Amino acid sequence: MLCSGGCCADGHDAEIQITQIKRDDDDSGEHGPQGGKDDQADGGALAIFTAGASRRFQEPKAFDVRLAFARGMTPGLGLDLSEGSIVRVNRLDPVGPVAKYNLTVRPEEQVRVGDFIMEANGARGDARAMVMAMLGGGEIALSFRRPLTFVLEGLAKKGRALGLDLSYHPKSTCLVIKQVLQDGAVLEWNRGPAEHAKMLVDDFILAVNGCSGNPQDMHLRLRSDEVLNLVISRPAP
């Protein structure tokens, strides 16, 4: 059962490159490595995390996996479910079809925590349908996409509603944006940053002001805190 209303920042051991982006999107070229508090003086900043940026090769952002398992058996991973169009991997089991697959491929081709499932046996654009396809057993074809994860800092509500319609599953670790409403703090925020820095439908909120792993607690922080620092993830473009 999915609950309307309103997190887990799982890492990967690849090196991470952090880019700080000024909220006003000026062209001053002040895009450096990790920024400090001075970068937030204009009311908000955003950091982009790109996994594997220091690798000598360009790892694929999208890849397909074929698994075979009996009906009723799970693929060996935990999922952040949503009422949206995609599913996020939040756990890899040490045994199971996915663990077995990961042993047969190079590291850049392995399924990781944080990856998004974009399609399952032809089901696409409907998270529920993709989960049902995975539970059917037999040979399962899955299309994955690596995540783009960023930190959005200094979103000030200024006494207004946040302006998001959110969903989550009680056993998930994240909140998922169903809709950006036409009034509220997020709508104003989205007028400032470049397109890749906006909060969008189907974005997964992984953490709220340091709170992660429990969507109910995260939702409470979204409602109670006046200034928000969020960790957000979406499929990489």
mmCIF file of C-alpha atoms in Angstrom:
data_model
loop_
_atom_site.group_PDB
_atom_site.id
_atom_site.type_symbol
_atom_site.label_atom_id
_atom_site.label_comp_id
_atom_site.label_asym_id
_atom_site.label_seq_id
_atom_site.Cartn_x
_atom_site.Cartn_y
_atom_site.Cartn_z
ATOM 1 C CA MET A 1 0.000 0.000 0.000
ATOM 2 C CA LEU A 2 1.337 3.416 -0.952
ATOM 3 C CA CYS A 3 0.771 6.338 1.390
ATOM 4 C CA SER A 4 0.258 9.859 0.122
ATOM 5 C CA GLY A 5 2.144 12.616 1.823
ATOM 6 C CA GLY A 6 5.590 12.592 2.063
ATOM 7 C CA CYS A 7 15.231 8.687 2.133
ATOM 8 C CA CYS A 8 18.094 6.927 2.234
ATOM 9 C CA ALA A 9 21.411 8.159 0.820
ATOM 10 C CA ASP A 10 23.101 4.954 -0.175
ATOM 11 C CA GLY A 11 26.670 5.337 -1.409
ATOM 12 C CA HIS A 12 28.889 3.508 -3.860
ATOM 13 C CA ASP A 13 32.582 2.946 -3.407
ATOM 14 C CA ALA A 14 33.527 4.651 -6.678
ATOM 15 C CA GLU A 15 35.111 8.058 -6.277
ATOM 16 C CA ILE A 16 32.692 10.961 -6.250
ATOM 17 C CA GLN A 17 33.092 14.333 -7.932
ATOM 18 C CA ILE A 18 31.127 17.167 -6.337
ATOM 19 C CA THR A 19 30.249 20.320 -8.220
ATOM 20 C CA GLN A 20 28.712 23.310 -6.490
ATOM 21 C CA ILE A 21 26.198 25.272 -8.528
ATOM 22 C CA LYS A 22 25.076 28.733 -7.504
ATOM 23 C CA ARG A 23 21.321 29.103 -7.216
ATOM 24 C CA ASP A 24 21.274 32.261 -9.313
ATOM 25 C CA ASP A 25 22.934 30.291 -12.158
ATOM 26 C CA ASP A 26 25.400 33.056 -12.924
ATOM 27 C CA ASP A 27 28.083 32.544 -15.541
ATOM 28 C CA SER A 28 30.984 33.576 -13.328
ATOM 29 C CA GLY A 29 32.582 30.137 -13.660
ATOM 30 C CA GLU A 30 32.520 29.528 -9.909
ATOM 31 C CA HIS A 31 31.867 25.839 -10.399
ATOM 32 C CA GLY A 32 34.550 24.216 -8.329
ATOM 33 C CA PRO A 33 34.929 21.199 -6.145
ATOM 34 C CA GLN A 34 32.889 21.021 -3.006
ATOM 35 C CA GLY A 35 31.760 24.473 -1.903
ATOM 36 C CA GLY A 36 31.548 25.774 1.643
ATOM 37 C CA LYS A 37 29.025 27.932 3.476
ATOM 38 C CA ASP A 38 30.010 31.007 1.481
ATOM 39 C CA ASP A 39 28.430 29.383 -1.560
ATOM 40 C CA GLN A 40 25.065 29.546 0.188
ATOM 41 C CA ALA A 41 25.073 33.305 0.748
ATOM 42 C CA ASP A 42 22.656 33.923 -2.106
ATOM 43 C CA GLY A 43 19.991 31.742 -0.479
ATOM 44 C CA GLY A 44 20.665 28.291 -1.831
ATOM 45 C CA ALA A 45 23.167 26.072 -3.532
ATOM 46 C CA LEU A 46 23.182 22.706 -5.176
ATOM 47 C CA ALA A 47 25.864 20.029 -5.410
ATOM 48 C CA ILE A 48 25.899 17.377 -8.133
ATOM 49 C CA PHE A 49 27.343 13.956 -7.296
ATOM 50 C CA THR A 50 28.600 11.946 -10.280
ATOM 51 C CA ALA A 51 29.646 8.392 -9.465
ATOM 52 C CA GLY A 52 32.783 7.102 -11.101
ATOM 53 C CA ALA A 53 33.828 10.480 -12.494
ATOM 54 C CA SER A 54 37.524 9.706 -12.010
ATOM 55 C CA ARG A 55 37.462 6.397 -13.894
ATOM 56 C CA ARG A 56 39.609 6.172 -17.019
ATOM 57 C CA PHE A 57 36.648 4.773 -18.973
ATOM 58 C CA GLN A 58 33.141 6.122 -19.339
ATOM 59 C CA GLU A 59 30.859 3.634 -17.639
ATOM 60 C CA PRO A 60 27.399 3.167 -19.139
ATOM 61 C CA LYS A 61 24.558 5.241 -17.748
ATOM 62 C CA ALA A 62 22.031 2.646 -18.923
ATOM 63 C CA PHE A 63 22.288 -1.137 -19.200
ATOM 64 C CA ASP A 64 20.051 -4.197 -19.506
ATOM 65 C CA VAL A 65 20.044 -7.313 -17.334
ATOM 66 C CA ARG A 66 18.362 -10.662 -17.924
ATOM 67 C CA LEU A 67 17.575 -12.804 -14.888
ATOM 68 C CA ALA A 68 15.886 -16.181 -14.461
ATOM 69 C CA PHE A 69 14.162 -17.268 -11.268
ATOM 70 C CA ALA A 70 11.114 -19.205 -10.112
ATOM 71 C CA ARG A 71 7.709 -17.626 -9.667
ATOM 72 C CA GLY A 72 7.346 -16.130 -6.194
ATOM 73 C CA MET A 73 11.129 -15.876 -5.799
ATOM 74 C CA THR A 74 12.544 -12.362 -5.465
ATOM 75 C CA PRO A 75 15.398 -11.066 -7.651
ATOM 76 C CA GLY A 76 17.488 -10.422 -4.543
ATOM 77 C CA LEU A 77 17.192 -6.674 -4.181
ATOM 78 C CA GLY A 78 15.154 -4.193 -2.158
ATOM 79 C CA LEU A 79 13.078 -1.560 -3.919
ATOM 80 C CA ASP A 80 11.840 1.927 -3.164
ATOM 81 C CA LEU A 81 8.328 1.792 -4.587
ATOM 82 C CA SER A 82 6.282 4.747 -5.759
ATOM 83 C CA GLU A 83 3.070 5.736 -7.490
ATOM 84 C CA GLY A 84 5.218 7.089 -10.306
ATOM 85 C CA SER A 85 6.937 5.653 -13.333
ATOM 86 C CA ILE A 86 10.217 4.230 -11.973
ATOM 87 C CA VAL A 87 11.594 2.062 -9.153
ATOM 88 C CA ARG A 88 14.809 2.621 -7.164
ATOM 89 C CA VAL A 89 17.124 -0.109 -5.825
ATOM 90 C CA ASN A 90 17.717 0.422 -2.092
ATOM 91 C CA ARG A 91 19.319 -2.911 -1.133
ATOM 92 C CA LEU A 92 21.308 -5.731 -2.717
ATOM 93 C CA ASP A 93 20.996 -9.134 -1.076
ATOM 94 C CA PRO A 94 24.220 -11.180 -0.710
ATOM 95 C CA VAL A 95 22.578 -14.112 -2.497
ATOM 96 C CA GLY A 96 20.005 -14.331 -5.257
ATOM 97 C CA PRO A 97 19.707 -13.748 -9.020
ATOM 98 C CA VAL A 98 21.114 -10.190 -8.939
ATOM 99 C CA ALA A 99 24.077 -11.168 -6.737
ATOM 100 C CA LYS A 100 24.810 -14.061 -9.096
ATOM 101 C CA TYR A 101 24.615 -11.745 -12.119
ATOM 102 C CA ASN A 102 26.986 -9.222 -10.499
ATOM 103 C CA LEU A 103 29.634 -11.929 -10.143
ATOM 104 C CA THR A 104 29.621 -12.518 -13.903
ATOM 105 C CA VAL A 105 30.168 -8.949 -15.149
ATOM 106 C CA ARG A 106 32.687 -6.132 -14.788
ATOM 107 C CA PRO A 107 32.187 -3.656 -11.920
ATOM 108 C CA GLU A 108 30.894 -0.915 -14.215
ATOM 109 C CA GLU A 109 28.153 -3.282 -15.407
ATOM 110 C CA GLN A 110 27.002 -4.408 -11.963
ATOM 111 C CA VAL A 111 23.670 -3.490 -10.416
ATOM 112 C CA ARG A 112 24.214 -1.064 -7.505
ATOM 113 C CA VAL A 113 22.222 0.447 -4.695
ATOM 114 C CA GLY A 114 20.727 3.682 -6.020
ATOM 115 C CA ASP A 115 20.195 2.428 -9.582
ATOM 116 C CA PHE A 116 16.778 2.974 -11.148
ATOM 117 C CA ILE A 117 14.728 0.304 -12.910
ATOM 118 C CA MET A 118 13.194 1.913 -15.990
ATOM 119 C CA GLU A 119 11.539 -1.157 -17.554
ATOM 120 C CA ALA A 120 10.706 -4.746 -16.587
ATOM 121 C CA ASN A 121 9.625 -7.277 -19.227
ATOM 122 C CA GLY A 122 8.209 -4.542 -21.424
ATOM 123 C CA ALA A 123 6.384 -2.753 -18.594
ATOM 124 C CA ARG A 124 7.474 0.884 -18.607
ATOM 125 C CA GLY A 125 6.197 4.124 -17.108
ATOM 126 C CA ASP A 126 4.269 2.399 -14.295
ATOM 127 C CA ALA A 127 6.166 1.394 -11.156
ATOM 128 C CA ARG A 128 3.433 -0.970 -9.977
ATOM 129 C CA ALA A 129 3.338 -2.797 -13.315
ATOM 130 C CA MET A 130 7.124 -3.210 -13.278
ATOM 131 C CA VAL A 131 7.066 -4.719 -9.790
ATOM 132 C CA MET A 132 4.302 -7.142 -10.814
ATOM 133 C CA ALA A 133 6.360 -8.161 -13.852
ATOM 134 C CA MET A 134 9.341 -8.931 -11.595
ATOM 135 C CA LEU A 135 7.203 -11.086 -9.308
ATOM 136 C CA GLY A 136 5.979 -13.212 -12.183
ATOM 137 C CA GLY A 137 9.104 -15.357 -12.303
ATOM 138 C CA GLY A 138 10.678 -16.946 -15.336
ATOM 139 C CA GLU A 139 13.087 -14.931 -17.459
ATOM 140 C CA ILE A 140 12.994 -11.239 -16.529
ATOM 141 C CA ALA A 141 14.487 -8.491 -18.684
ATOM 142 C CA LEU A 142 15.295 -5.356 -16.693
ATOM 143 C CA SER A 143 16.495 -1.976 -17.952
ATOM 144 C CA PHE A 144 18.560 -0.016 -15.408
ATOM 145 C CA ARG A 145 19.799 3.551 -15.336
ATOM 146 C CA ARG A 146 22.477 5.001 -13.074
ATOM 147 C CA PRO A 147 21.414 7.783 -10.676
ATOM 148 C CA LEU A 148 22.119 11.480 -10.727
ATOM 149 C CA THR A 149 22.133 12.529 -7.051
ATOM 150 C CA PHE A 150 22.372 16.108 -5.855
ATOM 151 C CA VAL A 151 22.168 18.130 -2.654
ATOM 152 C CA LEU A 152 19.723 21.017 -2.661
ATOM 153 C CA GLU A 153 20.603 23.479 0.096
ATOM 154 C CA GLY A 154 18.750 26.422 1.589
ATOM 155 C CA LEU A 155 15.199 25.946 0.352
ATOM 156 C CA ALA A 156 13.346 28.439 2.582
ATOM 157 C CA LYS A 157 9.589 28.006 2.960
ATOM 158 C CA LYS A 158 9.107 31.512 4.417
ATOM 159 C CA GLY A 159 5.873 30.476 6.109
ATOM 160 C CA ARG A 160 4.397 28.950 2.954
ATOM 161 C CA ALA A 161 3.466 25.385 2.154
ATOM 162 C CA LEU A 162 6.177 23.351 0.476
ATOM 163 C CA GLY A 163 3.979 22.757 -2.565
ATOM 164 C CA LEU A 164 4.666 19.081 -3.251
ATOM 165 C CA ASP A 165 2.370 16.084 -3.612
ATOM 166 C CA LEU A 166 4.403 13.123 -2.335
ATOM 167 C CA SER A 167 4.033 9.363 -2.106
ATOM 168 C CA TYR A 168 5.900 6.605 -0.318
ATOM 169 C CA HIS A 169 5.588 2.967 0.595
ATOM 170 C CA PRO A 170 5.839 2.174 4.335
ATOM 171 C CA LYS A 171 8.744 -0.220 3.675
ATOM 172 C CA SER A 172 10.597 2.138 1.350
ATOM 173 C CA THR A 173 13.408 4.485 2.336
ATOM 174 C CA CYS A 174 12.517 7.528 0.202
ATOM 175 C CA LEU A 175 9.816 10.033 -0.627
ATOM 176 C CA VAL A 176 8.781 10.377 -4.263
ATOM 177 C CA ILE A 177 7.478 13.558 -5.888
ATOM 178 C CA LYS A 178 4.099 12.901 -7.540
ATOM 179 C CA GLN A 179 3.412 16.519 -8.463
ATOM 180 C CA VAL A 180 4.877 20.001 -8.062
ATOM 181 C CA LEU A 181 1.898 22.149 -7.105
ATOM 182 C CA GLN A 182 1.216 25.552 -8.625
ATOM 183 C CA ASP A 183 1.795 27.346 -5.337
ATOM 184 C CA GLY A 184 4.456 27.008 -2.675
ATOM 185 C CA ALA A 185 8.174 27.204 -1.897
ATOM 186 C CA VAL A 186 9.226 24.593 -4.474
ATOM 187 C CA LEU A 187 7.549 26.422 -7.348
ATOM 188 C CA GLU A 188 9.517 29.555 -6.441
ATOM 189 C CA TRP A 189 12.742 27.544 -6.074
ATOM 190 C CA ASN A 190 12.230 26.051 -9.532
ATOM 191 C CA ARG A 191 12.186 29.518 -11.100
ATOM 192 C CA GLY A 192 15.835 29.997 -10.132
ATOM 193 C CA PRO A 193 18.087 27.008 -10.955
ATOM 194 C CA ALA A 194 18.920 25.523 -14.319
ATOM 195 C CA GLU A 195 16.727 22.654 -15.503
ATOM 196 C CA HIS A 196 18.919 19.942 -13.964
ATOM 197 C CA ALA A 197 18.682 21.651 -10.555
ATOM 198 C CA LYS A 198 14.894 21.871 -10.339
ATOM 199 C CA MET A 199 12.695 19.552 -8.259
ATOM 200 C CA LEU A 200 10.745 17.399 -10.714
ATOM 201 C CA VAL A 201 8.015 14.771 -10.824
ATOM 202 C CA ASP A 202 9.451 11.294 -10.098
ATOM 203 C CA ASP A 203 12.416 12.690 -8.155
ATOM 204 C CA PHE A 204 13.303 10.567 -5.103
ATOM 205 C CA ILE A 205 14.012 12.519 -1.897
ATOM 206 C CA LEU A 206 16.675 10.528 -0.041
ATOM 207 C CA ALA A 207 17.231 12.780 2.982
ATOM 208 C CA VAL A 208 15.700 15.844 4.638
ATOM 209 C CA ASN A 209 17.942 17.934 6.922
ATOM 210 C CA GLY A 210 20.047 14.908 7.764
ATOM 211 C CA CYS A 211 17.063 12.594 8.334
ATOM 212 C CA SER A 212 17.145 9.522 6.077
ATOM 213 C CA GLY A 213 15.897 5.957 5.866
ATOM 214 C CA ASN A 214 12.378 6.542 7.228
ATOM 215 C CA PRO A 215 9.876 8.249 4.902
ATOM 216 C CA GLN A 216 7.436 9.060 7.709
ATOM 217 C CA ASP A 217 10.120 10.932 9.675
ATOM 218 C CA MET A 218 11.309 12.694 6.534
ATOM 219 C CA HIS A 219 7.790 13.829 5.763
ATOM 220 C CA LEU A 220 7.468 15.286 9.263
ATOM 221 C CA ARG A 221 10.694 17.240 8.759
ATOM 222 C CA LEU A 222 9.425 18.606 5.458
ATOM 223 C CA ARG A 223 6.334 19.895 7.233
ATOM 224 C CA SER A 224 8.007 21.247 10.373
ATOM 225 C CA ASP A 225 11.356 22.708 9.264
ATOM 226 C CA GLU A 226 11.401 26.177 7.716
ATOM 227 C CA VAL A 227 14.712 25.805 5.839
ATOM 228 C CA LEU A 228 15.403 22.545 4.039
ATOM 229 C CA ASN A 229 18.538 20.782 2.832
ATOM 230 C CA LEU A 230 17.550 17.842 0.640
ATOM 231 C CA VAL A 231 19.337 14.951 -1.029
ATOM 232 C CA ILE A 232 17.539 14.129 -4.278
ATOM 233 C CA SER A 233 18.102 11.398 -6.832
ATOM 234 C CA ARG A 234 16.792 10.798 -10.338
ATOM 235 C CA PRO A 235 17.863 8.723 -13.350
ATOM 236 C CA ALA A 236 20.961 10.185 -14.992
ATOM 237 C CA PRO A 237 20.235 11.956 -18.290
#
